[in-house]
Amino acid sequence: MEKILITGGAGFIGSHTVVELTKAGYSPVIVDDFSNSNQSAIRGIESIIKQSVKVYEGDCNDAQFMNDLFVAEQNITGVIHFAAYKAVGESVEKPLQYYQNNVGSLMVLLDVMKKNGVENVVFSSSCTVYGEPDQLPVTEKSPIKPAESPYGNTKQVCEEILEDVIKSDADYKAIALRYFNPIGAHPSSHIGELPLGVPNNLIPFVTQTAAGHREQLTIFGDEYDTPDGTCVRDYIHVVDLAKAHVKALQHFKNQNTPYYDVFNIGTGKGNSVLEVVKTFEKVSEQKLKYKIGDKRTGDVEQVFGDVEKANNELHWKAALTLEDALRDAWNWQKKLK
Ligand code: UFG
């Protein structure tokens, strides 16, 4: 069984990926500092895969710790690098922390991989690199726009680092997956999103409002140039997204070093905030309290991805619907209470 290191493996996307990797016959090893995740995610993973999972607690920026981990594990064949800070607003307040953690950890990782003869790395990037797109859907060839936040910039910088390093060194294969908006939870309700404090993202705010933890949802703007005036996003079920990482690892097998490529990972379809609210009301069989508020600074009007490249080259396609994702997110929220 191939051993894959999953940094940030206790997080939202990481935990679902650990499950899908196990199902696909890989042996995942998690490293996480639990700064924005919880041990309960590990128990959730273990309930689904019905076996224990190996976890190292520590900081991916700590080169000594990371090197010791690679040495202790010996035959790691690939890394999926999720570990990163991800709050857009917070990144504006604490840019240094974001650059240090998000960019620093990738540099440490590439160096430690090299020292230990590990070639393959999948990197978590984001559709945020496209900014406010000129044309929709965005393809991997769409222009990269100046980042709206330090968080967004860390994703751009990390992609550039990967590209430069791979240009200079024949011993790596890397894939950056540009995620659209990951939502949902595992259908078993054993793992899902665990936002700390008041959620920034739409779906956890919706489910927490429905559960009575929030007074009401504020929809950020309804005068955008979109069919119903609210922003449009490409919402992808986290289980589909997790599976894309398995496909990326399998894709490395057919490539020679050096190799670097980027793929959009979304559904290819855009949904508005109001459509999300209506769909949520349908699957949860209840009315959601919401009001229309001001636009949120930095929000793009619409973005959804052209996912042909991932369909054709990674042989991956999103299979689950917005309804599936919202139902799973709601079931997860009900379990959390
Ligand atoms: N929204 C609301 N009310 C809320 C929360 C969100 O109306 O309480 C709206 C937003 O305005 C947006 C949509 O719901 O139109 C989705 O918002 P999210 O915060 O869930 O997601 P974003 O599209 O803003 O965030 C995504 C990624 C980030 C990335 C960002 C860059 O999750 O990683 O795009 O634009 F940085």
mmCIF file of C-alpha atoms and ligand atoms in Angstrom:
data_model
loop_
_atom_site.group_PDB
_atom_site.id
_atom_site.type_symbol
_atom_site.label_atom_id
_atom_site.label_comp_id
_atom_site.label_asym_id
_atom_site.label_seq_id
_atom_site.Cartn_x
_atom_site.Cartn_y
_atom_site.Cartn_z
ATOM 1 C CA MET A 1 0.000 0.000 0.000
ATOM 2 C CA GLU A 2 1.309 3.396 -0.942
ATOM 3 C CA LYS A 3 1.830 5.709 1.989
ATOM 4 C CA ILE A 4 0.622 9.286 1.457
ATOM 5 C CA LEU A 5 1.285 12.145 3.863
ATOM 6 C CA ILE A 6 -1.737 14.418 4.318
ATOM 7 C CA THR A 7 -0.847 17.766 5.862
ATOM 8 C CA GLY A 8 -3.921 19.334 7.434
ATOM 9 C CA GLY A 9 -5.524 15.898 7.368
ATOM 10 C CA ALA A 10 -7.835 16.700 10.277
ATOM 11 C CA GLY A 11 -9.339 19.679 8.440
ATOM 12 C CA PHE A 12 -12.506 19.871 6.374
ATOM 13 C CA ILE A 13 -11.154 18.804 2.977
ATOM 14 C CA GLY A 14 -8.226 16.861 4.447
ATOM 15 C CA SER A 15 -10.404 14.558 6.549
ATOM 16 C CA HIS A 16 -12.648 13.668 3.604
ATOM 17 C CA THR A 17 -9.570 13.023 1.465
ATOM 18 C CA VAL A 18 -8.120 10.668 4.081
ATOM 19 C CA VAL A 19 -11.341 8.646 3.827
ATOM 20 C CA GLU A 20 -11.301 8.523 0.016
ATOM 21 C CA LEU A 21 -7.603 7.611 -0.076
ATOM 22 C CA THR A 22 -8.206 4.732 2.315
ATOM 23 C CA LYS A 23 -11.131 3.522 0.200
ATOM 24 C CA ALA A 24 -8.879 3.667 -2.879
ATOM 25 C CA GLY A 25 -6.249 1.454 -1.217
ATOM 26 C CA TYR A 26 -3.740 4.059 -0.053
ATOM 27 C CA SER A 27 -2.314 4.272 3.430
ATOM 28 C CA PRO A 28 -2.718 7.884 4.618
ATOM 29 C CA VAL A 29 -0.589 9.429 7.365
ATOM 30 C CA ILE A 30 -1.918 12.681 8.833
ATOM 31 C CA VAL A 31 0.076 15.629 10.081
ATOM 32 C CA ASP A 32 -1.903 18.447 11.669
ATOM 33 C CA ASP A 33 -1.251 21.050 14.354
ATOM 34 C CA PHE A 34 -4.952 21.128 15.303
ATOM 35 C CA SER A 35 -4.887 24.929 15.319
ATOM 36 C CA ASN A 36 -8.051 25.035 13.236
ATOM 37 C CA SER A 37 -9.220 21.449 13.493
ATOM 38 C CA ASN A 38 -10.268 19.004 16.127
ATOM 39 C CA GLN A 39 -9.300 15.530 17.315
ATOM 40 C CA SER A 40 -12.950 14.589 16.820
ATOM 41 C CA ALA A 41 -12.254 14.630 13.063
ATOM 42 C CA ILE A 42 -9.807 11.761 13.582
ATOM 43 C CA ARG A 43 -12.425 9.765 15.443
ATOM 44 C CA GLY A 44 -14.900 10.554 12.654
ATOM 45 C CA ILE A 45 -12.481 9.322 9.993
ATOM 46 C CA GLU A 46 -11.846 6.136 11.969
ATOM 47 C CA SER A 47 -15.577 5.475 12.326
ATOM 48 C CA ILE A 48 -15.969 5.640 8.558
ATOM 49 C CA ILE A 49 -12.904 3.638 7.524
ATOM 50 C CA LYS A 50 -13.271 1.210 10.448
ATOM 51 C CA GLN A 51 -9.565 1.216 11.192
ATOM 52 C CA SER A 52 -7.152 3.503 12.959
ATOM 53 C CA VAL A 53 -5.266 6.231 11.159
ATOM 54 C CA LYS A 54 -1.755 7.393 11.939
ATOM 55 C CA VAL A 55 -1.555 11.001 13.145
ATOM 56 C CA TYR A 56 1.424 13.239 13.890
ATOM 57 C CA GLU A 57 0.645 16.412 15.808
ATOM 58 C CA GLY A 58 2.933 19.251 14.815
ATOM 59 C CA ASP A 59 3.691 22.260 12.672
ATOM 60 C CA CYS A 60 4.469 21.839 8.972
ATOM 61 C CA ASN A 61 6.702 24.921 9.234
ATOM 62 C CA ASP A 62 9.006 23.060 11.601
ATOM 63 C CA ALA A 63 11.620 21.594 9.266
ATOM 64 C CA GLN A 64 13.180 19.361 11.917
ATOM 65 C CA PHE A 65 9.821 17.913 12.907
ATOM 66 C CA MET A 66 8.876 17.339 9.268
ATOM 67 C CA ASN A 67 12.177 15.715 8.428
ATOM 68 C CA ASP A 68 11.926 13.426 11.463
ATOM 69 C CA LEU A 69 8.447 12.459 10.314
ATOM 70 C CA PHE A 70 9.632 11.523 6.807
ATOM 71 C CA VAL A 71 12.542 9.554 8.273
ATOM 72 C CA ALA A 72 10.298 7.756 10.775
ATOM 73 C CA GLU A 73 7.743 6.845 8.112
ATOM 74 C CA GLN A 74 10.391 5.838 5.550
ATOM 75 C CA ASN A 75 8.508 5.039 2.379
ATOM 76 C CA ILE A 76 6.141 7.972 1.853
ATOM 77 C CA THR A 77 5.421 8.133 -1.888
ATOM 78 C CA GLY A 78 3.446 11.362 -2.068
ATOM 79 C CA VAL A 79 2.152 14.348 -0.152
ATOM 80 C CA ILE A 80 -1.144 16.204 -0.273
ATOM 81 C CA HIS A 81 -0.569 19.615 1.239
ATOM 82 C CA PHE A 82 -3.766 21.022 2.759
ATOM 83 C CA ALA A 83 -2.296 22.632 5.871
ATOM 84 C CA ALA A 84 -2.892 26.383 5.599
ATOM 85 C CA TYR A 85 -4.769 29.289 7.100
ATOM 86 C CA LYS A 86 -7.874 30.083 5.086
ATOM 87 C CA ALA A 87 -9.804 33.066 6.451
ATOM 88 C CA VAL A 88 -9.750 35.858 3.891
ATOM 89 C CA GLY A 89 -10.600 38.661 6.358
ATOM 90 C CA GLU A 90 -8.137 37.480 8.981
ATOM 91 C CA SER A 91 -5.383 37.408 6.362
ATOM 92 C CA VAL A 92 -5.822 41.153 5.869
ATOM 93 C CA GLU A 93 -5.282 41.701 9.610
ATOM 94 C CA LYS A 94 -2.447 39.213 9.992
ATOM 95 C CA PRO A 95 -0.640 39.042 6.640
ATOM 96 C CA LEU A 96 2.686 37.924 8.068
ATOM 97 C CA GLN A 97 1.109 34.930 9.775
ATOM 98 C CA TYR A 98 -0.545 33.965 6.503
ATOM 99 C CA TYR A 99 2.620 34.258 4.422
ATOM 100 C CA GLN A 100 4.670 32.514 7.100
ATOM 101 C CA ASN A 101 2.273 29.625 7.512
ATOM 102 C CA ASN A 102 0.974 29.127 3.982
ATOM 103 C CA VAL A 103 4.070 29.941 1.952
ATOM 104 C CA GLY A 104 6.604 28.870 4.586
ATOM 105 C CA SER A 105 5.110 25.413 5.011
ATOM 106 C CA LEU A 106 5.226 24.712 1.270
ATOM 107 C CA MET A 107 8.898 25.686 1.142
ATOM 108 C CA VAL A 108 9.718 23.486 4.128
ATOM 109 C CA LEU A 109 7.767 20.644 2.588
ATOM 110 C CA LEU A 110 9.471 20.808 -0.824
ATOM 111 C CA ASP A 111 12.854 20.871 0.840
ATOM 112 C CA VAL A 112 12.121 17.949 3.148
ATOM 113 C CA MET A 113 10.596 15.952 0.284
ATOM 114 C CA LYS A 114 13.767 16.476 -1.713
ATOM 115 C CA LYS A 115 15.981 15.351 1.164
ATOM 116 C CA ASN A 116 13.909 12.217 1.536
ATOM 117 C CA GLY A 117 13.516 11.391 -2.141
ATOM 118 C CA VAL A 118 9.749 12.020 -2.308
ATOM 119 C CA GLU A 119 8.656 13.306 -5.711
ATOM 120 C CA ASN A 120 4.880 13.713 -5.723
ATOM 121 C CA VAL A 121 2.933 16.606 -4.248
ATOM 122 C CA VAL A 122 -0.658 17.758 -4.655
ATOM 123 C CA PHE A 123 -1.244 21.348 -3.587
ATOM 124 C CA SER A 124 -4.548 22.934 -2.446
ATOM 125 C CA SER A 125 -5.036 26.007 -4.559
ATOM 126 C CA SER A 126 -8.160 28.049 -5.128
ATOM 127 C CA CYS A 127 -10.294 29.669 -7.795
ATOM 128 C CA THR A 128 -9.456 32.878 -5.941
ATOM 129 C CA VAL A 129 -6.452 33.117 -8.306
ATOM 130 C CA TYR A 130 -8.879 34.116 -11.105
ATOM 131 C CA GLY A 131 -10.202 37.116 -9.149
ATOM 132 C CA GLU A 132 -13.149 38.745 -10.941
ATOM 133 C CA PRO A 133 -13.041 36.824 -14.230
ATOM 134 C CA ASP A 134 -13.464 38.487 -17.624
ATOM 135 C CA GLN A 135 -15.015 35.369 -19.091
ATOM 136 C CA LEU A 136 -17.017 32.514 -17.656
ATOM 137 C CA PRO A 137 -16.524 29.690 -17.073
ATOM 138 C CA VAL A 138 -12.880 30.159 -16.132
ATOM 139 C CA THR A 139 -10.395 27.742 -17.648
ATOM 140 C CA GLU A 140 -6.899 27.009 -16.394
ATOM 141 C CA LYS A 141 -5.707 29.423 -19.104
ATOM 142 C CA SER A 142 -7.805 32.317 -17.788
ATOM 143 C CA PRO A 143 -5.642 35.165 -16.543
ATOM 144 C CA ILE A 144 -4.450 35.219 -12.955
ATOM 145 C CA LYS A 145 -5.663 38.466 -11.369
ATOM 146 C CA PRO A 146 -3.972 40.492 -8.636
ATOM 147 C CA ALA A 147 -5.020 38.922 -5.355
ATOM 148 C CA GLU A 148 -7.708 40.638 -3.284
ATOM 149 C CA SER A 149 -6.201 39.495 0.006
ATOM 150 C CA PRO A 150 -2.990 38.141 1.513
ATOM 151 C CA TYR A 151 -4.759 34.765 1.700
ATOM 152 C CA GLY A 152 -5.422 34.831 -2.048
ATOM 153 C CA ASN A 153 -1.887 35.945 -2.670
ATOM 154 C CA THR A 154 -0.469 32.999 -0.725
ATOM 155 C CA LYS A 155 -2.223 30.672 -3.183
ATOM 156 C CA GLN A 156 -0.752 32.527 -6.172
ATOM 157 C CA VAL A 157 2.726 32.642 -4.647
ATOM 158 C CA CYS A 158 2.611 28.940 -3.777
ATOM 159 C CA GLU A 159 1.648 28.067 -7.360
ATOM 160 C CA GLU A 160 4.580 30.170 -8.597
ATOM 161 C CA ILE A 161 6.954 28.506 -6.146
ATOM 162 C CA LEU A 162 5.861 25.081 -7.365
ATOM 163 C CA GLU A 163 6.316 26.098 -10.987
ATOM 164 C CA ASP A 164 9.773 27.600 -10.400
ATOM 165 C CA VAL A 165 11.002 24.732 -8.281
ATOM 166 C CA ILE A 166 9.860 22.167 -10.799
ATOM 167 C CA LYS A 167 11.484 24.129 -13.623
ATOM 168 C CA SER A 168 14.774 24.084 -11.761
ATOM 169 C CA ASP A 169 14.702 20.551 -10.489
ATOM 170 C CA ALA A 170 13.842 17.376 -12.333
ATOM 171 C CA ASP A 171 12.921 15.421 -9.240
ATOM 172 C CA TYR A 172 9.400 16.622 -8.586
ATOM 173 C CA LYS A 173 5.904 16.020 -9.883
ATOM 174 C CA ALA A 174 3.340 18.532 -8.673
ATOM 175 C CA ILE A 175 -0.310 19.269 -9.253
ATOM 176 C CA ALA A 176 -2.146 22.344 -8.010
ATOM 177 C CA LEU A 177 -5.875 21.778 -7.700
ATOM 178 C CA ARG A 178 -7.845 25.011 -7.937
ATOM 179 C CA TYR A 179 -10.896 24.362 -5.818
ATOM 180 C CA PHE A 180 -14.115 26.224 -6.341
ATOM 181 C CA ASN A 181 -16.404 26.400 -3.262
ATOM 182 C CA PRO A 182 -16.201 23.189 -1.231
ATOM 183 C CA ILE A 183 -19.346 22.461 0.786
ATOM 184 C CA GLY A 184 -21.251 19.540 2.297
ATOM 185 C CA ALA A 185 -20.112 16.813 4.632
ATOM 186 C CA HIS A 186 -19.603 13.074 4.581
ATOM 187 C CA PRO A 187 -22.986 11.346 4.044
ATOM 188 C CA SER A 188 -22.319 9.279 7.189
ATOM 189 C CA SER A 189 -22.304 12.544 9.223
ATOM 190 C CA HIS A 190 -19.101 11.375 10.933
ATOM 191 C CA ILE A 191 -17.028 14.222 9.482
ATOM 192 C CA GLY A 192 -17.840 17.694 8.175
ATOM 193 C CA GLU A 193 -16.935 21.336 8.504
ATOM 194 C CA LEU A 194 -16.090 22.618 12.003
ATOM 195 C CA PRO A 195 -15.799 26.399 11.753
ATOM 196 C CA LEU A 196 -14.406 28.184 14.791
ATOM 197 C CA GLY A 197 -16.612 31.038 15.993
ATOM 198 C CA VAL A 198 -18.927 32.858 13.595
ATOM 199 C CA PRO A 199 -18.618 31.254 10.161
ATOM 200 C CA ASN A 200 -17.378 33.378 7.261
ATOM 201 C CA ASN A 201 -18.577 30.957 4.639
ATOM 202 C CA LEU A 202 -22.109 30.694 3.371
ATOM 203 C CA ILE A 203 -23.079 27.086 4.038
ATOM 204 C CA PRO A 204 -21.997 26.845 7.697
ATOM 205 C CA PHE A 205 -23.778 30.144 8.315
ATOM 206 C CA VAL A 206 -26.919 28.754 6.682
ATOM 207 C CA THR A 207 -26.884 25.499 8.641
ATOM 208 C CA GLN A 208 -26.122 27.267 11.938
ATOM 209 C CA THR A 209 -28.977 29.688 11.307
ATOM 210 C CA ALA A 210 -31.342 26.819 10.583
ATOM 211 C CA ALA A 211 -30.166 25.115 13.774
ATOM 212 C CA GLY A 212 -30.943 28.267 15.759
ATOM 213 C CA HIS A 213 -27.357 29.259 16.588
ATOM 214 C CA ARG A 214 -27.531 32.406 14.443
ATOM 215 C CA GLU A 215 -30.356 34.893 14.333
ATOM 216 C CA GLN A 216 -30.517 35.096 10.553
ATOM 217 C CA LEU A 217 -28.418 34.907 7.420
ATOM 218 C CA THR A 218 -27.384 38.149 5.782
ATOM 219 C CA ILE A 219 -27.129 37.817 2.011
ATOM 220 C CA PHE A 220 -24.287 40.060 0.961
ATOM 221 C CA GLY A 221 -25.838 42.121 -1.832
ATOM 222 C CA ASP A 222 -28.673 41.507 -4.304
ATOM 223 C CA GLU A 223 -27.846 44.058 -6.965
ATOM 224 C CA TYR A 224 -25.085 42.222 -8.744
ATOM 225 C CA ASP A 225 -25.303 41.725 -12.485
ATOM 226 C CA THR A 226 -26.495 38.125 -12.114
ATOM 227 C CA PRO A 227 -29.885 36.498 -12.871
ATOM 228 C CA ASP A 228 -31.301 37.152 -9.376
ATOM 229 C CA GLY A 229 -28.857 39.851 -8.255
ATOM 230 C CA THR A 230 -26.932 37.682 -5.764
ATOM 231 C CA CYS A 231 -23.413 36.362 -6.267
ATOM 232 C CA VAL A 232 -22.804 33.158 -8.190
ATOM 233 C CA ARG A 233 -20.368 30.415 -7.175
ATOM 234 C CA ASP A 234 -19.487 26.871 -8.197
ATOM 235 C CA TYR A 235 -20.334 24.830 -5.109
ATOM 236 C CA ILE A 236 -18.697 21.416 -5.032
ATOM 237 C CA HIS A 237 -19.444 18.555 -2.657
ATOM 238 C CA VAL A 238 -16.418 17.907 -0.455
ATOM 239 C CA VAL A 239 -16.579 14.155 -1.167
ATOM 240 C CA ASP A 240 -16.276 14.807 -4.912
ATOM 241 C CA LEU A 241 -13.433 17.202 -4.199
ATOM 242 C CA ALA A 242 -11.687 14.624 -2.008
ATOM 243 C CA LYS A 243 -11.870 12.093 -4.842
ATOM 244 C CA ALA A 244 -10.085 14.527 -7.170
ATOM 245 C CA HIS A 245 -7.011 14.176 -4.949
ATOM 246 C CA VAL A 246 -7.008 10.403 -5.399
ATOM 247 C CA LYS A 247 -7.191 10.927 -9.166
ATOM 248 C CA ALA A 248 -4.331 13.426 -9.017
ATOM 249 C CA LEU A 249 -2.112 10.887 -7.249
ATOM 250 C CA GLN A 250 -3.029 8.238 -9.814
ATOM 251 C CA HIS A 251 -2.250 10.714 -12.610
ATOM 252 C CA PHE A 252 1.346 11.063 -11.382
ATOM 253 C CA LYS A 253 1.923 7.425 -12.384
ATOM 254 C CA ASN A 254 1.600 8.349 -16.067
ATOM 255 C CA GLN A 255 3.933 11.333 -15.860
ATOM 256 C CA ASN A 256 7.684 11.655 -15.975
ATOM 257 C CA THR A 257 9.589 14.099 -13.796
ATOM 258 C CA PRO A 258 9.682 17.040 -13.927
ATOM 259 C CA TYR A 259 5.931 17.571 -14.073
ATOM 260 C CA TYR A 260 3.688 20.419 -12.994
ATOM 261 C CA ASP A 261 0.117 21.177 -13.921
ATOM 262 C CA VAL A 262 -2.989 22.917 -12.584
ATOM 263 C CA PHE A 263 -6.594 21.746 -12.696
ATOM 264 C CA ASN A 264 -9.907 23.385 -11.901
ATOM 265 C CA ILE A 265 -11.938 21.295 -9.498
ATOM 266 C CA GLY A 266 -15.582 22.308 -9.503
ATOM 267 C CA THR A 267 -18.913 21.236 -10.951
ATOM 268 C CA GLY A 268 -18.782 23.575 -13.926
ATOM 269 C CA LYS A 269 -22.098 25.066 -12.824
ATOM 270 C CA GLY A 270 -22.819 28.329 -11.022
ATOM 271 C CA ASN A 271 -25.487 28.808 -8.373
ATOM 272 C CA SER A 272 -26.567 32.069 -6.769
ATOM 273 C CA VAL A 273 -26.764 32.677 -3.038
ATOM 274 C CA LEU A 274 -30.564 32.777 -3.308
ATOM 275 C CA GLU A 275 -30.575 29.452 -5.165
ATOM 276 C CA VAL A 276 -28.515 27.981 -2.350
ATOM 277 C CA VAL A 277 -30.999 29.305 0.206
ATOM 278 C CA LYS A 278 -34.002 27.939 -1.731
ATOM 279 C CA THR A 279 -32.354 24.557 -2.232
ATOM 280 C CA PHE A 280 -31.467 24.419 1.442
ATOM 281 C CA GLU A 281 -35.081 25.187 2.389
ATOM 282 C CA LYS A 282 -36.217 22.337 0.155
ATOM 283 C CA VAL A 283 -33.834 19.699 1.505
ATOM 284 C CA SER A 284 -34.226 20.753 5.140
ATOM 285 C CA GLU A 285 -37.995 21.217 4.822
ATOM 286 C CA GLN A 286 -37.917 24.485 6.700
ATOM 287 C CA LYS A 287 -37.840 28.207 6.056
ATOM 288 C CA LEU A 288 -34.541 29.969 6.552
ATOM 289 C CA LYS A 289 -34.491 33.423 8.142
ATOM 290 C CA TYR A 290 -32.511 35.801 5.981
ATOM 291 C CA LYS A 291 -32.234 39.441 5.051
ATOM 292 C CA ILE A 292 -30.482 41.264 2.258
ATOM 293 C CA GLY A 293 -27.473 43.258 3.425
ATOM 294 C CA ASP A 294 -24.659 45.265 1.915
ATOM 295 C CA LYS A 295 -22.085 43.819 -0.433
ATOM 296 C CA ARG A 296 -19.090 42.223 1.260
ATOM 297 C CA THR A 297 -15.785 43.884 0.379
ATOM 298 C CA GLY A 298 -13.666 41.753 -1.906
ATOM 299 C CA ASP A 299 -16.463 39.452 -3.097
ATOM 300 C CA VAL A 300 -16.382 38.573 -6.785
ATOM 301 C CA GLU A 301 -19.685 38.753 -8.630
ATOM 302 C CA GLN A 302 -19.601 35.382 -10.320
ATOM 303 C CA VAL A 303 -17.159 32.561 -10.714
ATOM 304 C CA PHE A 304 -17.581 29.017 -11.931
ATOM 305 C CA GLY A 305 -15.134 26.716 -13.573
ATOM 306 C CA ASP A 306 -14.597 24.946 -16.836
ATOM 307 C CA VAL A 307 -13.685 21.474 -15.574
ATOM 308 C CA GLU A 308 -13.033 19.724 -18.895
ATOM 309 C CA LYS A 309 -9.326 19.442 -18.222
ATOM 310 C CA ALA A 310 -9.846 17.523 -14.981
ATOM 311 C CA ASN A 311 -12.573 15.436 -16.669
ATOM 312 C CA ASN A 312 -10.294 14.486 -19.561
ATOM 313 C CA GLU A 313 -6.866 14.230 -17.969
ATOM 314 C CA LEU A 314 -7.587 13.222 -14.378
ATOM 315 C CA HIS A 315 -10.673 11.195 -15.362
ATOM 316 C CA TRP A 316 -12.511 12.933 -12.580
ATOM 317 C CA LYS A 317 -15.971 14.458 -12.602
ATOM 318 C CA ALA A 318 -18.197 15.776 -9.852
ATOM 319 C CA ALA A 319 -21.042 13.322 -9.322
ATOM 320 C CA LEU A 320 -22.993 14.846 -6.432
ATOM 321 C CA THR A 321 -25.480 17.716 -6.643
ATOM 322 C CA LEU A 322 -26.037 20.922 -4.704
ATOM 323 C CA GLU A 323 -28.983 19.180 -3.038
ATOM 324 C CA ASP A 324 -26.775 16.279 -1.962
ATOM 325 C CA ALA A 325 -24.237 18.683 -0.512
ATOM 326 C CA LEU A 326 -26.784 20.777 1.359
ATOM 327 C CA ARG A 327 -28.566 17.694 2.712
ATOM 328 C CA ASP A 328 -25.259 16.266 3.956
ATOM 329 C CA ALA A 329 -24.251 19.623 5.460
ATOM 330 C CA TRP A 330 -27.609 19.853 7.231
ATOM 331 C CA ASN A 331 -27.424 16.284 8.569
ATOM 332 C CA TRP A 332 -23.932 17.052 9.872
ATOM 333 C CA GLN A 333 -25.144 20.260 11.544
ATOM 334 C CA LYS A 334 -28.038 18.391 13.197
ATOM 335 C CA LYS A 335 -25.591 15.893 14.599
ATOM 336 C CA LEU A 336 -23.425 18.697 15.997
ATOM 337 C CA LYS A 337 -26.544 20.307 17.484
HETATM 338 N N1 UFG B 1 -22.367 34.942 1.587
HETATM 339 C C1 UFG B 1 -23.478 35.597 2.087
HETATM 340 N N2 UFG B 1 -23.637 35.632 3.443
HETATM 341 C C2 UFG B 1 -22.784 35.042 4.306
HETATM 342 C C3 UFG B 1 -21.650 34.355 3.776
HETATM 343 C C4 UFG B 1 -21.482 34.349 2.407
HETATM 344 O O1 UFG B 1 -24.293 36.156 1.341
HETATM 345 O O2 UFG B 1 -22.991 35.109 5.526
HETATM 346 C C5 UFG B 1 -22.193 34.899 0.122
HETATM 347 C C6 UFG B 1 -20.930 35.581 -0.340
HETATM 348 O O3 UFG B 1 -21.162 36.945 -0.565
HETATM 349 C C7 UFG B 1 -20.617 34.802 -1.611
HETATM 350 C C8 UFG B 1 -21.163 33.404 -1.337
HETATM 351 O O4 UFG B 1 -22.061 33.555 -0.252
HETATM 352 O O5 UFG B 1 -21.327 35.346 -2.674
HETATM 353 C C9 UFG B 1 -20.090 32.421 -0.968
HETATM 354 O O6 UFG B 1 -19.327 32.962 0.087
HETATM 355 P P1 UFG B 1 -18.244 32.100 0.889
HETATM 356 O O7 UFG B 1 -17.667 32.984 1.929
HETATM 357 O O8 UFG B 1 -18.847 30.818 1.328
HETATM 358 O O9 UFG B 1 -17.195 31.740 -0.229
HETATM 359 P P2 UFG B 1 -16.331 32.731 -1.151
HETATM 360 O O10 UFG B 1 -16.751 32.465 -2.545
HETATM 361 O O11 UFG B 1 -16.330 34.106 -0.665
HETATM 362 O O12 UFG B 1 -14.913 32.157 -0.807
HETATM 363 C C10 UFG B 1 -14.201 31.484 -1.723
HETATM 364 C C11 UFG B 1 -13.234 30.518 -1.027
HETATM 365 C C12 UFG B 1 -12.058 31.247 -0.459
HETATM 366 C C13 UFG B 1 -11.531 32.249 -1.437
HETATM 367 C C14 UFG B 1 -12.599 33.206 -1.844
HETATM 368 C C15 UFG B 1 -12.073 34.302 -2.750
HETATM 369 O O13 UFG B 1 -13.874 29.806 0.016
HETATM 370 O O14 UFG B 1 -11.063 30.286 -0.195
HETATM 371 O O15 UFG B 1 -13.579 32.451 -2.502
HETATM 372 O O16 UFG B 1 -13.086 35.021 -3.311
HETATM 373 F F1 UFG B 1 -10.507 32.961 -0.954
#
